[in-house]
PDB file of C-alpha atoms in Angstrom:
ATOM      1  CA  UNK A   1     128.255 101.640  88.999  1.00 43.00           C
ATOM      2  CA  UNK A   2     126.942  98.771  86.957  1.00 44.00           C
ATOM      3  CA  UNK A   3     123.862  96.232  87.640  1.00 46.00           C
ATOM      4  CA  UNK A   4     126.492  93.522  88.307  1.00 49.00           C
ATOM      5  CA  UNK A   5     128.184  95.644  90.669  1.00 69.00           C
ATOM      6  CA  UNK A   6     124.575  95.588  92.885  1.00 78.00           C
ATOM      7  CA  UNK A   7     123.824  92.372  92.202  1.00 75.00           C
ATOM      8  CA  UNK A   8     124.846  91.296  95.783  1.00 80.00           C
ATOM      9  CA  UNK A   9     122.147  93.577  97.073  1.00 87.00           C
ATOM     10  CA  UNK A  10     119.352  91.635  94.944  1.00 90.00           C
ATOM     11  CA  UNK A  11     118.528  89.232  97.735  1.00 89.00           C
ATOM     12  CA  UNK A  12     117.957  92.184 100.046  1.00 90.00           C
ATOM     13  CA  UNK A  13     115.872  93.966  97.838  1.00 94.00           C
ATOM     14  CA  UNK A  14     113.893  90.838  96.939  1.00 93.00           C
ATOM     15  CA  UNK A  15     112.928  90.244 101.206  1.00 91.00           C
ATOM     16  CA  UNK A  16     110.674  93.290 100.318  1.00 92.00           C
ATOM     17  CA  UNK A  17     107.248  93.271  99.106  1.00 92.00           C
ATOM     18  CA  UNK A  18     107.108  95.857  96.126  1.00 95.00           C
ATOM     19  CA  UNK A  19     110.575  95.059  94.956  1.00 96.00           C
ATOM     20  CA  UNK A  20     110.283  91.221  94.548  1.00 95.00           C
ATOM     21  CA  UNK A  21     106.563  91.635  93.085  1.00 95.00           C
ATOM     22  CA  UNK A  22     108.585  93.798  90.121  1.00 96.00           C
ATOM     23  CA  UNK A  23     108.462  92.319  86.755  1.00 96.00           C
ATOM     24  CA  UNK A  24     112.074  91.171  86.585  1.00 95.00           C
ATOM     25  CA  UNK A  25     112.946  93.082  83.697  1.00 96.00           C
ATOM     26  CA  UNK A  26     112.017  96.390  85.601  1.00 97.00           C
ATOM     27  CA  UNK A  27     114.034  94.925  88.581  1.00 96.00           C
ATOM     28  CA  UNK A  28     117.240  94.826  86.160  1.00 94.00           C
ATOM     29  CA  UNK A  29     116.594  97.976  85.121  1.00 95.00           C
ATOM     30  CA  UNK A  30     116.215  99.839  88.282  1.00 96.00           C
ATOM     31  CA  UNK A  31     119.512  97.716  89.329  1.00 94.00           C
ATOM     32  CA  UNK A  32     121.177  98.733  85.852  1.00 92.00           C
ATOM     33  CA  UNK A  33     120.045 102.970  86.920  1.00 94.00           C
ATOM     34  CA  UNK A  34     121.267 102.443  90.694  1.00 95.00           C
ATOM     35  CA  UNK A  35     124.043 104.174  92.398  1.00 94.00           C
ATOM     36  CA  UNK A  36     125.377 103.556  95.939  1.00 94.00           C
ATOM     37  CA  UNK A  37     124.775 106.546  98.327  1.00 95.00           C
ATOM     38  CA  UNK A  38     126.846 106.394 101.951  1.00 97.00           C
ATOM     39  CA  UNK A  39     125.649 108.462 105.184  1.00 98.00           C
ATOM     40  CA  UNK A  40     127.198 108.979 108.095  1.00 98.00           C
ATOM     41  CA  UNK A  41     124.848 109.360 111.189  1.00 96.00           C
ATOM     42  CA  UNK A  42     122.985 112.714 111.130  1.00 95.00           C
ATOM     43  CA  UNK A  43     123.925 112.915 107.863  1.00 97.00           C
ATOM     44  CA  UNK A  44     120.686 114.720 105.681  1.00 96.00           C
ATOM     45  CA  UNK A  45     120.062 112.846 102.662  1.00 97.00           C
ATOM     46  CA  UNK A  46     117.454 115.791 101.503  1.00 96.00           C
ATOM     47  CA  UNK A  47     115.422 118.222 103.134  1.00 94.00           C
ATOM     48  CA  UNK A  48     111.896 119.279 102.926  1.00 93.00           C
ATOM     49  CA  UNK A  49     111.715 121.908  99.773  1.00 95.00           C
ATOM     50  CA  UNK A  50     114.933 119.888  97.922  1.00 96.00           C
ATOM     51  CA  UNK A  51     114.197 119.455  94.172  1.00 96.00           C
ATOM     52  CA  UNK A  52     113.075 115.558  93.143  1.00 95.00           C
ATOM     53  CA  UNK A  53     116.526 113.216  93.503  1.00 95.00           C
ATOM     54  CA  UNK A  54     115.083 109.930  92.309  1.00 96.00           C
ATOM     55  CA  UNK A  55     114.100 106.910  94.305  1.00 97.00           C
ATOM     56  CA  UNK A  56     115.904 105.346  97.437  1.00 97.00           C
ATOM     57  CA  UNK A  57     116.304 101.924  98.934  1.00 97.00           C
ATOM     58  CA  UNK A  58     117.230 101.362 102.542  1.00 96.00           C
ATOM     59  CA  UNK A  59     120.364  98.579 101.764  1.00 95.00           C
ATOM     60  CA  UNK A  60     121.908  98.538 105.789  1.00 94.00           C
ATOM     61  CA  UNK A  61     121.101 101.562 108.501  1.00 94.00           C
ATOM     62  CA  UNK A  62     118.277 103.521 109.235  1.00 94.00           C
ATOM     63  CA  UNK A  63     116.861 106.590 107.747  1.00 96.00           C
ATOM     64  CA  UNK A  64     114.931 108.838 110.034  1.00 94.00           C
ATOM     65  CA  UNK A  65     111.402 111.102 107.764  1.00 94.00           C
ATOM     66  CA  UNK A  66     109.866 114.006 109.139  1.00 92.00           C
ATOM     67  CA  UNK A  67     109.769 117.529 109.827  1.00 88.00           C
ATOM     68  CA  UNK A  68     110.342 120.394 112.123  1.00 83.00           C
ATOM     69  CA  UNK A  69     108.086 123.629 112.654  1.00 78.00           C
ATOM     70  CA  UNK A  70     109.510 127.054 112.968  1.00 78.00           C
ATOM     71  CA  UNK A  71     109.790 126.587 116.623  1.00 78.00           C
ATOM     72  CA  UNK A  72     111.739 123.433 116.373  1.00 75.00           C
ATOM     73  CA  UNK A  73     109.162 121.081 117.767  1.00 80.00           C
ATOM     74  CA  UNK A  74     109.381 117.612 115.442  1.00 83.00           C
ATOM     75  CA  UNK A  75     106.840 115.186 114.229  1.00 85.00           C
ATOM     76  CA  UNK A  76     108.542 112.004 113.391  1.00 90.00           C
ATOM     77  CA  UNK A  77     106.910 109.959 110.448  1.00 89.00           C
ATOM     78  CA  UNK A  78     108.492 106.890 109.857  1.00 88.00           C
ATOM     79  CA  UNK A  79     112.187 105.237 110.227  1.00 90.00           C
ATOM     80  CA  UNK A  80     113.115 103.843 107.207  1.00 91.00           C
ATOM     81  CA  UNK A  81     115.274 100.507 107.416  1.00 91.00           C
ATOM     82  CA  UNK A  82     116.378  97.648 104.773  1.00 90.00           C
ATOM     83  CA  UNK A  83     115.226  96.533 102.524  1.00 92.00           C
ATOM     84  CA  UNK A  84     112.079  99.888 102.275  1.00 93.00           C
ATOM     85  CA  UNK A  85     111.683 102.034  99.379  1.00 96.00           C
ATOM     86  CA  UNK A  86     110.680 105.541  99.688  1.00 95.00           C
ATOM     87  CA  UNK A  87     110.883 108.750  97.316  1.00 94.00           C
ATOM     88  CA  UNK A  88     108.544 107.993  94.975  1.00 95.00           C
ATOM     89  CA  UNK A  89     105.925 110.992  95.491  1.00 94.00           C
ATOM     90  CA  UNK A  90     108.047 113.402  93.498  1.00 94.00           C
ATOM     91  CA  UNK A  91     108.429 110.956  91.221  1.00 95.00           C
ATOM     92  CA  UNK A  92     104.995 112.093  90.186  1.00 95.00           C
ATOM     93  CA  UNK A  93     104.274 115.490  90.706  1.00 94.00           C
ATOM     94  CA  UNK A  94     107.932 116.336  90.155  1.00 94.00           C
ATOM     95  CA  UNK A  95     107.690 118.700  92.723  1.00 95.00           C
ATOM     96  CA  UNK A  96     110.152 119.386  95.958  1.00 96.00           C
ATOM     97  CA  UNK A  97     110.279 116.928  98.399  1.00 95.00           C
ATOM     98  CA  UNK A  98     108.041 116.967 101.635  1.00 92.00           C
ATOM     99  CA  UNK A  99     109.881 116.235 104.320  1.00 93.00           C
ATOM    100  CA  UNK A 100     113.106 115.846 105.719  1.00 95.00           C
ATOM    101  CA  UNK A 101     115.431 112.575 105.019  1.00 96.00           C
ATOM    102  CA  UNK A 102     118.192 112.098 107.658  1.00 96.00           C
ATOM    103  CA  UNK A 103     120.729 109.017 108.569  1.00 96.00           C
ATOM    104  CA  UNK A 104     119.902 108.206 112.095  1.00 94.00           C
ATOM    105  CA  UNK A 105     122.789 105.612 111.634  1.00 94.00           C
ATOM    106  CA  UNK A 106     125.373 104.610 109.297  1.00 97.00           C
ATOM    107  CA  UNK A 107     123.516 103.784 106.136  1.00 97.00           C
ATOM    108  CA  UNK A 108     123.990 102.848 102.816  1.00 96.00           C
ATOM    109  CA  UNK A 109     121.179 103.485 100.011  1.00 97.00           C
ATOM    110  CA  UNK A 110     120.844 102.338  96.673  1.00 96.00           C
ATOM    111  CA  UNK A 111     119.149 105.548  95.128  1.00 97.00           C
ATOM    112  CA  UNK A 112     118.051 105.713  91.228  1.00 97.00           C
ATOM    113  CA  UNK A 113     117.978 109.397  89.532  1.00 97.00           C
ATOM    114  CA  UNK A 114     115.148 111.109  88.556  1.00 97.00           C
ATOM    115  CA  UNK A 115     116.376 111.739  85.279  1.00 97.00           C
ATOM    116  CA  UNK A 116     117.463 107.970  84.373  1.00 97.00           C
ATOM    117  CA  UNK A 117     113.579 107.031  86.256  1.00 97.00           C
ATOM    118  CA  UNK A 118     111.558 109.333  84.052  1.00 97.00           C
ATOM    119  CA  UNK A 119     113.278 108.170  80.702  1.00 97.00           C
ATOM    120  CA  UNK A 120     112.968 104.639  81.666  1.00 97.00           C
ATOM    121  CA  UNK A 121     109.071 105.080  82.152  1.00 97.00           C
ATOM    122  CA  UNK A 122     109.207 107.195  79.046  1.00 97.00           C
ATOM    123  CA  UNK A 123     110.677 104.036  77.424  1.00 97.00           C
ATOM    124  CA  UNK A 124     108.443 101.764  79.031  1.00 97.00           C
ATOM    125  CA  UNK A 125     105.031 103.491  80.390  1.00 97.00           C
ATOM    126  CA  UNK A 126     103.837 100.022  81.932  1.00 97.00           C
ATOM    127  CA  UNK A 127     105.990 100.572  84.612  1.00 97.00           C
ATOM    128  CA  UNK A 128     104.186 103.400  86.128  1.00 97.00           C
ATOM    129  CA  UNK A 129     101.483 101.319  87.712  1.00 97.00           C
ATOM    130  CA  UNK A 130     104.380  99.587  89.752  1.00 97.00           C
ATOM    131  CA  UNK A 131     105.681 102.780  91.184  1.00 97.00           C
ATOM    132  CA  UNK A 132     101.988 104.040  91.654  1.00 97.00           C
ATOM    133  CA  UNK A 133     101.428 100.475  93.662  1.00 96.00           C
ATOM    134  CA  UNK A 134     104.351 101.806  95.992  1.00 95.00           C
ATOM    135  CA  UNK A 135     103.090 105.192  96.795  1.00 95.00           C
ATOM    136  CA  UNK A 136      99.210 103.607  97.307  1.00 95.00           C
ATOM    137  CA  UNK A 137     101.343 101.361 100.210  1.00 91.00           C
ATOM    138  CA  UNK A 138     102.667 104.808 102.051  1.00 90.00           C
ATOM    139  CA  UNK A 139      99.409 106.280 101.403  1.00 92.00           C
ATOM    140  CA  UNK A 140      97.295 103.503 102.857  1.00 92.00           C
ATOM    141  CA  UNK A 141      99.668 103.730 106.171  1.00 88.00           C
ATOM    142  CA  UNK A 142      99.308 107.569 106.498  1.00 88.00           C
ATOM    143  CA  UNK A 143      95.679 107.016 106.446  1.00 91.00           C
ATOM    144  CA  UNK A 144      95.267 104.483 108.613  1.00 88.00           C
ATOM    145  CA  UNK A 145      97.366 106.768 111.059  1.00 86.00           C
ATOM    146  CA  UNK A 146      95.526 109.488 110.267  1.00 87.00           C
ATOM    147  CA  UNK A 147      91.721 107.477 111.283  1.00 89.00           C
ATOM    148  CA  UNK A 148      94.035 105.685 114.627  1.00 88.00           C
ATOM    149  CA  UNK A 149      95.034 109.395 115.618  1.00 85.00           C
ATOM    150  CA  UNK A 150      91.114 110.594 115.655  1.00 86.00           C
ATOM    151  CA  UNK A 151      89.994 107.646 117.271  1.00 89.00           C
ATOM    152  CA  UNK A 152      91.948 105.672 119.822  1.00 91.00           C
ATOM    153  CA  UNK A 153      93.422 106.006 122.701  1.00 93.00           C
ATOM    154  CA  UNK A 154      97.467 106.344 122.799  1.00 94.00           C
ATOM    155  CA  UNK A 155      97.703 102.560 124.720  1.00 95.00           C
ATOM    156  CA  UNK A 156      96.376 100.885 121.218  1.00 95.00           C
ATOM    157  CA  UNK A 157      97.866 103.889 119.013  1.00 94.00           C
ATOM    158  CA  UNK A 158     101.423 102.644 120.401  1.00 96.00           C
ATOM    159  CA  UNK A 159     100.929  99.151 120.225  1.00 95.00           C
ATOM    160  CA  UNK A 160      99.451  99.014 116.924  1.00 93.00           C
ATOM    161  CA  UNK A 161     102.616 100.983 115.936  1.00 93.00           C
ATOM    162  CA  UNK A 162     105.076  98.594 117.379  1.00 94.00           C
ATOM    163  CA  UNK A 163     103.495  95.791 115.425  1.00 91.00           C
ATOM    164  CA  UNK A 164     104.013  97.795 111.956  1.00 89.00           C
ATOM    165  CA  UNK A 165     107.465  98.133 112.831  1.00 90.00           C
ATOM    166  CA  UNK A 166     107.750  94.841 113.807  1.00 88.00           C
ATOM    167  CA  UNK A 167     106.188  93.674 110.622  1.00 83.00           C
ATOM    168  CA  UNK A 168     107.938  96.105 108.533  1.00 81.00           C
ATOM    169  CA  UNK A 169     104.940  98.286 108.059  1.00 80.00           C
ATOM    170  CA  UNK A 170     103.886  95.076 105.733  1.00 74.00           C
ATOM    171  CA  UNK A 171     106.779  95.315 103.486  1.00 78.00           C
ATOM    172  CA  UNK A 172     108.427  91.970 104.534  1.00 76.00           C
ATOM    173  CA  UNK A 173     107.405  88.496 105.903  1.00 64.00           C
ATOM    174  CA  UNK A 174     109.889  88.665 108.992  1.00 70.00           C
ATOM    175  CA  UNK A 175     108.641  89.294 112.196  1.00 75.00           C
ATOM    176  CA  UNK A 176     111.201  91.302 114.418  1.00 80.00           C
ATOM    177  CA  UNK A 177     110.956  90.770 117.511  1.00 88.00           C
ATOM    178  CA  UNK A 178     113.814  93.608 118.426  1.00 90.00           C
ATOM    179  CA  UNK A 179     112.783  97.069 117.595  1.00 90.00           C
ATOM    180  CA  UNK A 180     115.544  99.312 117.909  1.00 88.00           C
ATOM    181  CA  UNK A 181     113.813 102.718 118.719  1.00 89.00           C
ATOM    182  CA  UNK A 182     114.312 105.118 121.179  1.00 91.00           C
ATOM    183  CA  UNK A 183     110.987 106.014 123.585  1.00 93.00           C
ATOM    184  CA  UNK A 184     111.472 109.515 122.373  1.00 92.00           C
ATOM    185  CA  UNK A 185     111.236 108.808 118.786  1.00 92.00           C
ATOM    186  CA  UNK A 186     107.985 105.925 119.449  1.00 94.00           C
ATOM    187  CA  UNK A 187     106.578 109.606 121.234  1.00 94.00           C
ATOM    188  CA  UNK A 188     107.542 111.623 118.259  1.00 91.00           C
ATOM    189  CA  UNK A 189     106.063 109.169 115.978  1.00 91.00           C
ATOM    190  CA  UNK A 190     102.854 109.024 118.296  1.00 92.00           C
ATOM    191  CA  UNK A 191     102.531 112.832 118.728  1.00 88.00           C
ATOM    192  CA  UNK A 192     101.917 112.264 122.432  1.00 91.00           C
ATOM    193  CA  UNK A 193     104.005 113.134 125.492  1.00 93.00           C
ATOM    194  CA  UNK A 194     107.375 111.059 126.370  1.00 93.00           C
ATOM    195  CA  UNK A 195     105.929 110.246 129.804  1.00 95.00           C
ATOM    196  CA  UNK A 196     102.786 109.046 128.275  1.00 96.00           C
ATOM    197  CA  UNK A 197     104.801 106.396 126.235  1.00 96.00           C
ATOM    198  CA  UNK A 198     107.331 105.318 128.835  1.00 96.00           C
ATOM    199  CA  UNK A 199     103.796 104.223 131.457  1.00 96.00           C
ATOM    200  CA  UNK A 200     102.384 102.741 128.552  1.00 96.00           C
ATOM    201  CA  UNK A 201     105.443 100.570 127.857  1.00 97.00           C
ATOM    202  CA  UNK A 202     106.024 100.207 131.530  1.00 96.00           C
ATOM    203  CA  UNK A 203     102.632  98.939 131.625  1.00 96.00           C
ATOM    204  CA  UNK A 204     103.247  96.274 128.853  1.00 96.00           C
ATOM    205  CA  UNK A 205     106.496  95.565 129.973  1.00 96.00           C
ATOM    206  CA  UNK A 206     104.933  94.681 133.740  1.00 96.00           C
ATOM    207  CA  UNK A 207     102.659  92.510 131.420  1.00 95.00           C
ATOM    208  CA  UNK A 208     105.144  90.238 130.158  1.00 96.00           C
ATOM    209  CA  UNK A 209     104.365  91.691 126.388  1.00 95.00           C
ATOM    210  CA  UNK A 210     107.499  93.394 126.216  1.00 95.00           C
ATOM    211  CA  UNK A 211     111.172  94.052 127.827  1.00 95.00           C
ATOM    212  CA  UNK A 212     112.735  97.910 127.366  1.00 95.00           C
ATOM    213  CA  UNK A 213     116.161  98.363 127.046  1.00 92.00           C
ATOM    214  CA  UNK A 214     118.531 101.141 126.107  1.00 89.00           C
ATOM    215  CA  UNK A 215     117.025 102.280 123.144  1.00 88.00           C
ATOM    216  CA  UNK A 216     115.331  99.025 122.185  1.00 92.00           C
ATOM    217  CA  UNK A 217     112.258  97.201 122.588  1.00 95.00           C
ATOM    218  CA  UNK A 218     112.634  93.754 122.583  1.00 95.00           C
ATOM    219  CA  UNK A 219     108.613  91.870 121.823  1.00 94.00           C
ATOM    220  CA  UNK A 220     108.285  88.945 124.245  1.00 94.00           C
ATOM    221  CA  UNK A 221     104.587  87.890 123.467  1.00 94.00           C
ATOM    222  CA  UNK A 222     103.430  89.089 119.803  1.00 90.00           C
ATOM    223  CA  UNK A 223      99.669  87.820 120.260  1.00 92.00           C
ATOM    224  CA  UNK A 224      99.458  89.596 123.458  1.00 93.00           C
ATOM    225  CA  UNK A 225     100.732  92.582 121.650  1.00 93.00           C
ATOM    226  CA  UNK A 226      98.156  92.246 118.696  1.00 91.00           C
ATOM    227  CA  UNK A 227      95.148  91.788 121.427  1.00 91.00           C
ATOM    228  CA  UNK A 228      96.954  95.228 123.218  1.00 92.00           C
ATOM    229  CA  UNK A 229      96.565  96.443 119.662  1.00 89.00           C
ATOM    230  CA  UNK A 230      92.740  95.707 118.918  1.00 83.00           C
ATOM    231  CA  UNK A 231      90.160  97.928 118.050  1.00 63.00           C
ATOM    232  CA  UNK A 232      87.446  97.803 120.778  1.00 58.00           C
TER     233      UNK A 232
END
Protein backbone atom coordinates (compact mmCIF):
# COMPACT_ATOMS: atom_id res chain seq x y z
CA UNK A 1 0.00 0.00 0.00
CA UNK A 2 1.29 3.40 -0.94
CA UNK A 3 1.81 6.74 1.28
CA UNK A 4 -1.19 8.23 -0.59
CA UNK A 5 -3.19 5.34 0.17
CA UNK A 6 -2.61 6.36 4.24
CA UNK A 7 -2.76 9.70 3.77
CA UNK A 8 -6.32 9.83 5.30
CA UNK A 9 -4.83 8.50 8.49
CA UNK A 10 -2.26 11.58 8.69
CA UNK A 11 -4.58 13.70 10.78
CA UNK A 12 -4.89 10.85 13.26
CA UNK A 13 -1.43 10.25 13.54
CA UNK A 14 -0.65 13.97 13.80
CA UNK A 15 -3.33 14.26 17.30
CA UNK A 16 -0.28 12.37 18.81
CA UNK A 17 2.66 13.76 20.42
CA UNK A 18 5.76 11.83 18.92
CA UNK A 19 4.23 11.51 15.52
CA UNK A 20 3.39 15.22 14.80
CA UNK A 21 6.84 16.35 16.52
CA UNK A 22 8.48 14.05 13.43
CA UNK A 23 10.47 15.93 10.97
CA UNK A 24 8.01 15.74 8.09
CA UNK A 25 10.20 14.06 5.82
CA UNK A 26 10.52 11.07 8.34
CA UNK A 27 6.66 11.30 8.69
CA UNK A 28 6.41 10.59 4.75
CA UNK A 29 8.62 8.05 5.03
CA UNK A 30 7.22 6.02 7.77
CA UNK A 31 3.74 6.67 5.78
CA UNK A 32 5.57 5.63 2.40
CA UNK A 33 6.93 1.96 4.65
CA UNK A 34 3.30 1.49 6.26
CA UNK A 35 0.98 -1.33 5.74
CA UNK A 36 -2.58 -1.72 7.11
CA UNK A 37 -2.92 -4.60 9.67
CA UNK A 38 -6.83 -5.70 10.64
CA UNK A 39 -7.72 -7.64 14.05
CA UNK A 40 -10.58 -9.07 15.02
CA UNK A 41 -11.24 -9.02 18.87
CA UNK A 42 -8.93 -11.45 20.72
CA UNK A 43 -7.08 -11.52 17.86
CA UNK A 44 -2.94 -11.74 18.98
CA UNK A 45 -1.03 -9.37 17.05
CA UNK A 46 2.39 -11.01 18.61
CA UNK A 47 3.28 -12.77 21.58
CA UNK A 48 5.93 -12.47 24.12
CA UNK A 49 9.20 -14.40 22.55
CA UNK A 50 7.89 -13.41 18.65
CA UNK A 51 10.88 -12.23 16.55
CA UNK A 52 10.98 -8.09 15.98
CA UNK A 53 7.82 -7.19 13.38
CA UNK A 54 8.44 -3.47 13.03
CA UNK A 55 6.58 -0.61 14.58
CA UNK A 56 2.70 -0.24 15.17
CA UNK A 57 0.22 2.58 15.33
CA UNK A 58 -3.12 2.27 17.03
CA UNK A 59 -5.41 3.85 13.80
CA UNK A 60 -9.25 2.78 15.44
CA UNK A 61 -9.68 -0.11 18.38
CA UNK A 62 -7.83 -1.02 21.22
CA UNK A 63 -4.86 -3.16 21.73
CA UNK A 64 -4.56 -4.87 25.05
CA UNK A 65 -0.02 -5.40 26.39
CA UNK A 66 0.91 -7.74 28.91
CA UNK A 67 1.67 -11.06 30.05
CA UNK A 68 0.65 -14.23 31.69
CA UNK A 69 2.74 -16.50 34.21
CA UNK A 70 2.81 -20.21 33.99
CA UNK A 71 -0.14 -20.39 36.20
CA UNK A 72 -2.22 -18.12 34.11
CA UNK A 73 -2.45 -15.23 36.50
CA UNK A 74 -2.09 -11.78 34.17
CA UNK A 75 -0.50 -8.47 34.74
CA UNK A 76 -2.02 -6.01 32.42
CA UNK A 77 0.39 -3.13 31.22
CA UNK A 78 -1.19 -0.77 29.18
CA UNK A 79 -4.26 -0.60 26.52
CA UNK A 80 -3.13 0.78 23.56
CA UNK A 81 -5.72 3.08 21.60
CA UNK A 82 -5.47 5.70 18.53
CA UNK A 83 -3.53 7.45 17.63
CA UNK A 84 -0.30 5.49 20.27
CA UNK A 85 2.75 4.05 18.94
CA UNK A 86 4.33 1.12 20.45
CA UNK A 87 7.00 -1.59 19.24
CA UNK A 88 9.84 0.26 19.17
CA UNK A 89 12.08 -1.66 21.90
CA UNK A 90 13.04 -4.36 19.44
CA UNK A 91 13.61 -1.92 17.20
CA UNK A 92 16.83 -1.62 19.13
CA UNK A 93 18.05 -4.58 20.57
CA UNK A 94 16.51 -6.57 17.74
CA UNK A 95 15.62 -9.03 20.06
CA UNK A 96 12.03 -10.99 20.63
CA UNK A 97 9.37 -9.10 21.79
CA UNK A 98 8.41 -8.79 25.60
CA UNK A 99 5.12 -9.14 25.99
CA UNK A 100 2.02 -10.11 24.59
CA UNK A 101 0.00 -7.81 21.90
CA UNK A 102 -3.73 -8.71 21.66
CA UNK A 103 -6.97 -6.88 19.95
CA UNK A 104 -9.28 -6.33 22.81
CA UNK A 105 -11.58 -4.88 20.00
CA UNK A 106 -11.81 -4.55 16.40
CA UNK A 107 -8.70 -2.69 15.42
CA UNK A 108 -6.92 -1.53 12.66
CA UNK A 109 -2.98 -0.74 12.86
CA UNK A 110 -0.77 0.91 10.62
CA UNK A 111 2.46 -1.25 11.32
CA UNK A 112 5.98 -0.47 9.47
CA UNK A 113 8.50 -3.62 8.99
CA UNK A 114 11.50 -4.07 10.63
CA UNK A 115 13.32 -4.63 7.62
CA UNK A 116 12.03 -1.40 5.59
CA UNK A 117 12.72 0.58 9.48
CA UNK A 118 16.31 -0.53 9.81
CA UNK A 119 17.27 0.40 6.10
CA UNK A 120 15.57 3.65 6.38
CA UNK A 121 17.74 4.55 9.56
CA UNK A 122 20.60 2.97 7.70
CA UNK A 123 19.80 5.60 5.02
CA UNK A 124 19.23 8.27 7.32
CA UNK A 125 20.92 7.69 10.96
CA UNK A 126 19.36 11.11 12.28
CA UNK A 127 16.31 9.46 12.67
CA UNK A 128 17.28 7.28 15.46
CA UNK A 129 17.08 9.94 18.11
CA UNK A 130 13.27 10.23 17.15
CA UNK A 131 12.53 6.62 17.74
CA UNK A 132 14.87 6.69 20.90
CA UNK A 133 12.55 9.91 22.07
CA UNK A 134 9.56 7.32 21.80
CA UNK A 135 10.90 4.53 23.82
CA UNK A 136 12.35 7.29 26.66
CA UNK A 137 8.20 8.21 26.74
CA UNK A 138 7.25 4.30 27.64
CA UNK A 139 10.19 4.18 29.77
CA UNK A 140 9.49 7.29 31.79
CA UNK A 141 5.75 5.79 32.40
CA UNK A 142 7.03 2.32 33.53
CA UNK A 143 9.09 4.12 35.99
CA UNK A 144 6.92 6.31 37.33
CA UNK A 145 4.67 3.11 37.89
CA UNK A 146 7.28 1.35 39.12
CA UNK A 147 8.18 4.42 42.18
CA UNK A 148 3.76 4.79 42.51
CA UNK A 149 3.70 0.87 43.10
CA UNK A 150 6.47 1.14 46.12
CA UNK A 151 4.98 4.04 47.52
CA UNK A 152 1.30 4.82 47.54
CA UNK A 153 -1.55 3.59 48.51
CA UNK A 154 -3.97 1.84 45.75
CA UNK A 155 -6.78 4.99 46.25
CA UNK A 156 -4.02 7.49 44.53
CA UNK A 157 -2.33 4.49 42.47
CA UNK A 158 -5.91 4.20 40.68
CA UNK A 159 -6.67 7.62 40.32
CA UNK A 160 -3.44 8.73 39.09
CA UNK A 161 -3.99 5.93 36.50
CA UNK A 162 -7.33 7.07 35.33
CA UNK A 163 -5.92 10.49 34.65
CA UNK A 164 -3.06 8.94 32.25
CA UNK A 165 -5.67 7.28 30.45
CA UNK A 166 -7.67 10.09 30.36
CA UNK A 167 -4.83 12.17 29.10
CA UNK A 168 -3.56 9.59 26.84
CA UNK A 169 -0.66 8.70 29.02
CA UNK A 170 0.56 12.36 27.64
CA UNK A 171 0.50 11.43 24.09
CA UNK A 172 -2.39 13.80 23.06
CA UNK A 173 -3.94 17.18 24.13
CA UNK A 174 -7.61 15.72 24.50
CA UNK A 175 -8.94 15.13 27.68
CA UNK A 176 -11.40 12.06 27.72
CA UNK A 177 -13.66 12.21 29.91
CA UNK A 178 -15.09 8.45 28.98
CA UNK A 179 -12.69 5.73 29.74
CA UNK A 180 -13.83 2.63 28.37
CA UNK A 181 -12.20 -0.02 30.73
CA UNK A 182 -13.45 -2.76 32.46
CA UNK A 183 -12.86 -2.75 36.62
CA UNK A 184 -11.09 -5.99 36.04
CA UNK A 185 -8.61 -4.75 33.64
CA UNK A 186 -8.09 -1.03 35.92
CA UNK A 187 -7.27 -4.18 38.76
CA UNK A 188 -5.03 -5.98 36.38
CA UNK A 189 -3.33 -2.87 35.46
CA UNK A 190 -3.10 -1.92 39.30
CA UNK A 191 -1.92 -5.39 40.47
CA UNK A 192 -4.40 -5.16 43.34
CA UNK A 193 -7.57 -7.13 44.09
CA UNK A 194 -10.95 -6.52 41.94
CA UNK A 195 -12.81 -5.74 45.17
CA UNK A 196 -10.21 -3.30 46.16
CA UNK A 197 -10.87 -1.28 42.89
CA UNK A 198 -14.64 -1.54 42.68
CA UNK A 199 -14.75 0.36 46.80
CA UNK A 200 -12.31 2.63 45.57
CA UNK A 201 -14.41 3.66 42.55
CA UNK A 202 -17.52 3.28 44.58
CA UNK A 203 -15.96 5.64 46.84
CA UNK A 204 -15.25 8.27 44.06
CA UNK A 205 -18.27 7.62 42.40
CA UNK A 206 -20.32 8.47 45.93
CA UNK A 207 -18.01 11.60 45.60
CA UNK A 208 -19.39 13.00 42.58
CA UNK A 209 -15.71 12.46 40.81
CA UNK A 210 -16.91 9.80 38.75
CA UNK A 211 -20.08 7.67 37.35
CA UNK A 212 -19.39 3.61 36.58
CA UNK A 213 -21.08 2.02 34.00
CA UNK A 214 -20.91 -1.25 32.14
CA UNK A 215 -17.48 -1.36 31.39
CA UNK A 216 -16.87 2.38 31.39
CA UNK A 217 -15.91 5.10 33.54
CA UNK A 218 -17.30 8.15 32.68
CA UNK A 219 -14.95 11.42 34.71
CA UNK A 220 -17.49 13.91 36.10
CA UNK A 221 -15.04 16.30 38.02
CA UNK A 222 -11.30 16.11 36.54
CA UNK A 223 -9.78 18.55 39.32
CA UNK A 224 -11.34 16.54 41.95
CA UNK A 225 -9.80 13.57 40.32
CA UNK A 226 -6.23 15.21 40.08
CA UNK A 227 -6.52 16.31 44.00
CA UNK A 228 -7.73 12.24 44.52
CA UNK A 229 -4.53 11.75 42.58
CA UNK A 230 -1.92 13.89 44.67
CA UNK A 231 1.02 12.86 46.29
CA UNK A 232 0.67 13.56 50.06
Amino acid sequence: MSSTDLQPYRAQLLAGHWFSHLPCNLQDELLALAQLRRLAPGQRLFRRGDPPCGLYAVLDGTVRVGGTSESGKEALLMMMETPSWFGEISLFDGLPRTHDAFAETATTLLNVPQAALLALLQREPRYWRDFALLMSQKLRLAFIALEEMSLLPASQRLARRLLMIAEGYGETAERRRVIQLAQEQLALMLAVSRQTTNQILKELEAQGVLRLTYGEIEILDLERLRHAAQRP
